[in-house]
Structures are given as structure tokens and as C-alpha cells.
Backbone as numpy.savetxt, mean C-alpha at the origin, in Angstrom:
# Nx Ny Nz CAx CAy CAz Cx Cy Cz
18.01 16.14 18.81 17.11 15.44 18.12 16.91 14.15 18.47
15.61 13.58 18.71 15.50 12.28 19.34 15.62 11.23 18.24
16.37 10.08 18.46 16.37 8.99 17.54 15.24 8.22 17.36
14.89 8.11 16.08 13.78 7.50 15.70 13.76 5.93 15.72
12.73 5.27 16.39 12.86 3.81 16.60 12.95 3.18 15.16
13.54 2.01 15.02 13.65 1.30 13.77 12.33 0.85 13.39
12.00 0.87 11.92 10.68 0.52 11.50 10.72 -1.10 11.63
9.53 -1.47 11.92 9.35 -3.02 12.04 8.97 -3.64 10.76
8.40 -2.75 9.78 7.98 -3.12 8.50 8.61 -2.04 7.45
9.15 -2.61 6.42 9.81 -1.79 5.50 9.31 -2.21 4.00
9.11 -1.23 3.25 8.72 -1.49 1.74 10.13 -1.94 1.17
10.01 -3.08 0.40 11.17 -3.46 -0.35 11.01 -3.28 -1.80
9.95 -3.82 -2.40 9.69 -3.43 -3.89 8.32 -3.79 -4.30
7.87 -3.30 -5.39 6.63 -3.68 -6.06 6.98 -3.94 -7.45
6.21 -4.84 -8.14 6.34 -5.19 -9.44 4.87 -5.11 -10.07
4.78 -4.69 -11.27 3.51 -4.76 -11.96 3.70 -5.27 -13.49
2.94 -6.16 -13.65 3.14 -6.93 -14.99 1.75 -7.12 -15.81
1.86 -6.99 -17.09 0.62 -7.12 -17.85 0.46 -8.54 -18.16
-0.78 -9.25 -17.86 -1.15 -10.56 -18.15 -1.81 -10.78 -19.38
-2.74 -9.83 -19.71 -3.50 -9.68 -20.93 -3.69 -8.14 -21.24
-4.27 -7.78 -22.31 -4.39 -6.49 -22.77 -5.26 -5.77 -21.70
-6.14 -6.29 -21.02 -6.93 -5.67 -19.88 -6.69 -6.31 -18.52
-5.69 -7.10 -18.44 -5.45 -7.80 -17.01 -4.05 -7.57 -16.65
-3.84 -7.13 -15.39 -2.47 -7.02 -14.83 -2.36 -7.61 -13.52
-1.17 -7.83 -13.08 -0.95 -8.36 -11.65 0.19 -7.52 -11.00
-0.16 -7.27 -9.70 0.73 -6.54 -8.89 1.24 -7.52 -7.90
2.59 -7.23 -7.44 3.24 -7.86 -6.38 3.89 -7.00 -5.57
3.86 -7.07 -4.35 4.41 -6.19 -3.32 5.07 -7.09 -2.26
6.44 -6.53 -1.93 7.10 -7.32 -0.98 7.52 -6.31 0.20
7.11 -6.68 1.38 7.51 -5.96 2.67 8.45 -6.84 3.52
9.36 -6.13 4.21 10.28 -6.85 5.12 9.73 -6.62 6.52
9.58 -7.58 7.14 9.08 -7.63 8.62 10.42 -7.79 9.40
10.28 -7.99 10.71 11.35 -7.96 11.72 12.23 -9.23 11.43
11.56 -10.37 11.04 12.33 -11.52 10.87 12.05 -12.29 9.55
11.15 -11.79 8.64 10.86 -12.34 7.47 10.24 -11.45 6.41
10.17 -11.99 5.18 9.71 -11.15 4.05 8.40 -11.60 3.72
7.51 -10.61 3.52 6.00 -10.87 3.33 5.64 -10.29 1.88
4.79 -11.17 1.11 4.46 -10.77 -0.14 2.97 -10.73 -0.30
2.56 -9.87 -1.21 1.08 -9.71 -1.41 1.03 -9.73 -2.98
-0.02 -10.31 -3.35 -0.37 -10.45 -4.96 -1.70 -10.07 -5.19
-2.10 -9.39 -6.29 -3.43 -9.02 -6.66 -3.44 -8.85 -8.14
-4.50 -9.27 -8.80 -4.77 -9.04 -10.19 -5.96 -8.03 -10.31
-5.92 -7.25 -11.34 -6.92 -6.23 -11.73 -6.82 -5.68 -13.08
-7.47 -4.55 -13.27 -7.33 -3.95 -14.49 -5.80 -3.26 -14.71
-5.64 -2.85 -15.90 -4.31 -2.30 -16.16 -4.40 -0.75 -16.25
-5.54 -0.32 -16.51 -5.74 1.12 -16.96 -6.13 1.99 -15.70
-5.98 3.30 -15.77 -6.35 4.17 -14.80 -6.17 3.66 -13.24
-7.20 3.69 -12.69 -7.19 3.28 -11.20 -7.10 1.77 -11.00
-7.43 0.95 -12.01 -7.33 -0.56 -11.92 -5.90 -1.05 -11.40
-4.80 -0.53 -12.00 -3.52 -0.77 -11.73 -3.16 -0.35 -10.17
-3.61 0.91 -9.83 -3.41 1.39 -8.62 -3.98 0.61 -7.47
-5.39 -0.04 -7.76 -6.15 -0.74 -6.88 -5.45 -2.05 -6.63
-4.95 -2.69 -7.78 -4.32 -4.02 -7.72 -2.96 -3.91 -6.87
-2.30 -2.74 -7.04 -1.04 -2.62 -6.13 -1.42 -2.37 -4.77
-2.37 -1.66 -4.49 -2.90 -1.32 -3.13 -3.38 -2.54 -2.45
-4.13 -3.41 -3.24 -4.63 -4.71 -2.69 -3.49 -5.67 -2.48
-2.57 -5.59 -3.21 -1.18 -6.50 -2.99 -0.52 -6.00 -1.72
-0.46 -4.80 -1.38 0.07 -4.24 -0.29 -0.67 -4.66 0.96
-2.02 -4.53 0.94 -2.89 -4.96 1.92 -2.65 -6.56 2.25
-2.51 -7.32 1.15 -2.33 -8.71 1.17 -1.02 -9.15 1.95
0.08 -8.28 1.76 1.36 -8.48 2.50 1.18 -8.12 3.95
0.44 -7.04 4.28 0.16 -6.57 5.67 -0.61 -7.66 6.34
-1.72 -8.22 5.60 -2.40 -9.29 6.25 -1.50 -10.54 6.47
-0.51 -10.82 5.63 0.29 -11.90 5.93 1.14 -11.64 7.13
1.44 -10.39 7.44 2.20 -9.94 8.63 1.14 -10.19 9.91
-0.14 -10.30 9.79 -1.00 -10.40 10.79 -1.74 -9.23 11.13
-1.89 -8.17 10.19 -2.57 -7.03 10.34 -3.88 -7.03 9.82
-4.93 -6.62 10.41 -6.33 -6.54 9.83 -6.59 -5.25 9.10
-6.46 -5.31 7.81 -6.64 -4.08 7.03 -7.40 -4.43 5.76
-8.26 -3.46 5.41 -9.00 -3.67 4.00 -8.84 -2.39 3.25
-8.60 -2.64 2.05 -8.53 -1.43 1.03 -9.87 -1.03 0.66
-10.35 0.24 1.01 -11.72 0.70 0.67 -11.81 1.38 -0.58
-10.76 2.34 -0.77 -10.67 3.07 -2.06 -9.31 3.53 -2.38
-8.98 3.92 -3.61 -7.68 4.44 -4.07 -7.99 5.34 -5.20
-7.11 6.34 -5.37 -7.39 7.33 -6.49 -6.08 8.10 -6.68
-6.06 8.71 -7.92 -4.91 9.60 -8.16 -5.52 11.06 -8.24
-4.97 11.90 -7.52 -5.44 13.22 -7.34 -4.25 14.20 -7.73
-4.63 15.46 -8.05 -3.51 16.48 -7.97 -3.65 17.46 -6.85
-2.49 17.56 -6.13 -2.43 18.44 -4.90 -1.27 19.18 -4.89
-1.38 20.55 -4.86 -0.31 21.46 -4.96 0.67 21.26 -6.04
0.00 20.86 -7.26 0.57 20.79 -8.55 1.36 19.42 -8.77
1.04 18.45 -7.80 1.83 17.27 -7.95 0.70 16.10 -8.06
1.05 14.96 -8.79 0.05 13.87 -8.95 0.29 12.97 -7.60
-0.56 12.77 -6.95 -0.68 12.06 -5.48 -1.59 10.79 -5.59
-1.12 9.69 -5.06 -1.98 8.62 -4.84 -2.46 8.78 -3.51
-3.83 8.54 -3.39 -4.46 8.63 -2.05 -5.31 7.37 -1.89
-5.18 6.81 -0.67 -5.97 5.62 -0.32 -6.76 5.73 0.90
-7.89 5.01 1.00 -8.69 4.89 2.26 -8.79 3.45 2.60
-8.22 3.16 3.87 -8.30 1.72 4.42 -9.15 1.66 5.56
-9.56 0.54 5.91 -10.16 0.17 7.10 -9.24 -0.69 7.91
-8.75 -0.20 9.05 -7.70 -1.05 9.89 -8.35 -1.27 11.18
-8.06 -2.43 11.76 -8.52 -2.92 13.02 -7.42 -3.57 13.90
-7.49 -3.23 15.19 -6.74 -3.91 16.07 -7.37 -3.93 17.35
-7.28 -5.03 18.14 -7.83 -5.33 19.44 -9.43 -4.86 19.27
-9.80 -3.88 20.02 -11.21 -3.54 19.91 -11.54 -2.22 19.11
-10.43 -1.91 18.29 -10.52 -0.47 17.73 -10.56 -0.75 16.08
-11.47 0.10 15.43 -11.54 0.02 14.10 -11.60 1.45 13.49
-10.63 1.70 12.52 -10.56 3.10 12.10 -10.42 3.17 10.51
-11.02 4.27 10.00 -10.76 4.62 8.58 -9.62 5.36 8.50
-8.67 5.01 7.77 -7.36 5.95 7.59 -7.19 6.23 6.27
-6.49 7.45 5.95 -6.14 7.85 4.70 -4.52 7.86 4.75
-4.13 7.63 3.43 -2.68 7.63 3.21 -2.36 8.33 1.87
-1.26 8.83 1.75 -0.85 9.56 0.58 0.57 9.29 0.08
0.92 9.40 -1.19 2.28 9.26 -1.67 2.24 10.07 -3.00
3.31 10.84 -3.27 3.49 11.48 -4.45 3.71 10.55 -5.52
3.07 10.51 -6.63 3.21 9.55 -7.70 4.48 9.53 -8.38
5.05 10.63 -8.59 6.38 10.74 -9.40 6.17 9.91 -10.77
7.33 9.19 -11.13 7.27 8.53 -12.27 6.85 6.95 -12.07
6.45 6.73 -10.88 6.00 5.37 -10.48 4.82 5.31 -9.57
3.53 5.47 -10.20 2.47 5.54 -9.43 2.13 4.18 -8.77
2.51 3.05 -9.27 2.15 1.76 -8.68 3.04 1.67 -7.40
4.30 2.08 -7.31 5.14 2.17 -6.08 4.48 3.15 -5.09
3.93 4.15 -5.55 3.29 5.24 -4.78 2.09 4.76 -4.07
1.29 3.76 -4.87 0.14 3.11 -4.28 0.57 2.18 -3.13
1.53 1.48 -3.12 2.02 0.69 -2.03 2.43 1.51 -0.92
3.16 2.70 -1.11 3.63 3.50 -0.03 2.57 4.23 0.50
1.43 4.56 -0.13 0.22 5.18 0.40 -0.49 4.46 1.34
-0.49 3.01 1.03 -1.20 2.17 1.97 -0.39 2.07 3.36
1.01 1.91 3.14 1.81 1.99 4.33 1.80 3.28 5.11
1.56 4.35 4.31 1.54 5.67 5.00 0.21 5.80 5.84
-0.79 5.23 5.40 -2.05 5.09 6.14 -2.10 4.28 7.36
-1.37 3.22 7.36 -1.39 2.19 8.46 -0.15 2.16 9.39
0.90 2.90 9.00 2.17 2.87 9.85 2.01 3.14 11.38
1.33 4.31 11.59 1.16 4.67 13.08 0.11 3.88 13.72
-1.01 3.57 13.06 -2.02 2.88 13.68 -1.44 1.44 14.10
-0.82 0.67 13.25 -0.21 -0.63 13.68 1.06 -0.46 14.43
1.62 0.88 14.52 3.00 1.05 15.08 4.04 0.10 14.56
4.10 0.42 13.12 5.12 -0.55 12.42 6.01 0.51 11.57
5.80 1.81 11.59 6.92 2.51 10.77 6.98 4.08 11.33
């Protein structure tokens, strides 16, 4: 079995907090090779609003790392009997631009899954995971 190279970006944690009855904030922390990068975003609390805020916070942390990425869409679907967060991002490097999809099983923490889905979409393209 071939040894897998060490990841250059690792998910550390995400935090989701209610600011008002209809307003929430998401915070995502990623560990780079030499520093920690955070992203923050505010949005709705219900349904896809919280997922979007967490996805956007993850994009913000990736942008702080120097990656060009935009969150285009995010949703919660059922696949093979599991709740799954799915994201579509637009990622760019050098002269290449791609729409990418990422997935993560929601489990009992769909906000964490939103962050992991963004990383799932971008890891290979940016060669970070």
C-alpha cells in the first residue's frame, strides 16, 4: 500500500451560533502547513441558510489560504438512505476554472458536514488534501 502524502490543509472545527431568531453566524477553522486560517459568515438559521453560512465560512478560510473559490450552491439531499450535504463551487487556479461538487454525510452535525463538503470539492483541484 502506498503511503498517502500529508494533507496541507486540515479541517480543525466549525462553530455555529444564533445571533437573532432569524440570523446566525458560522465560523470555520482550517489548519494550513504553517498557520491556522478562519472564515466567518452570517446568514439564515433555518434549512439551507445555516448550511450556506457554514459553506461560505469555509470558502472564506480557503480564500485566506490564497485559493480562489466561490460557493455557488449548497443543499441537503437524501442519497442511499442518508442525509448528505452537497455543494457546488467554482474553483480557479492559474488559467483553469472548474465547477466542482463535494459531498459529506450530514450525520448529527450538518454544519460540520457543510464545511467538509466544501473541502471534499476542492481538495484534489488545489492539491491540498
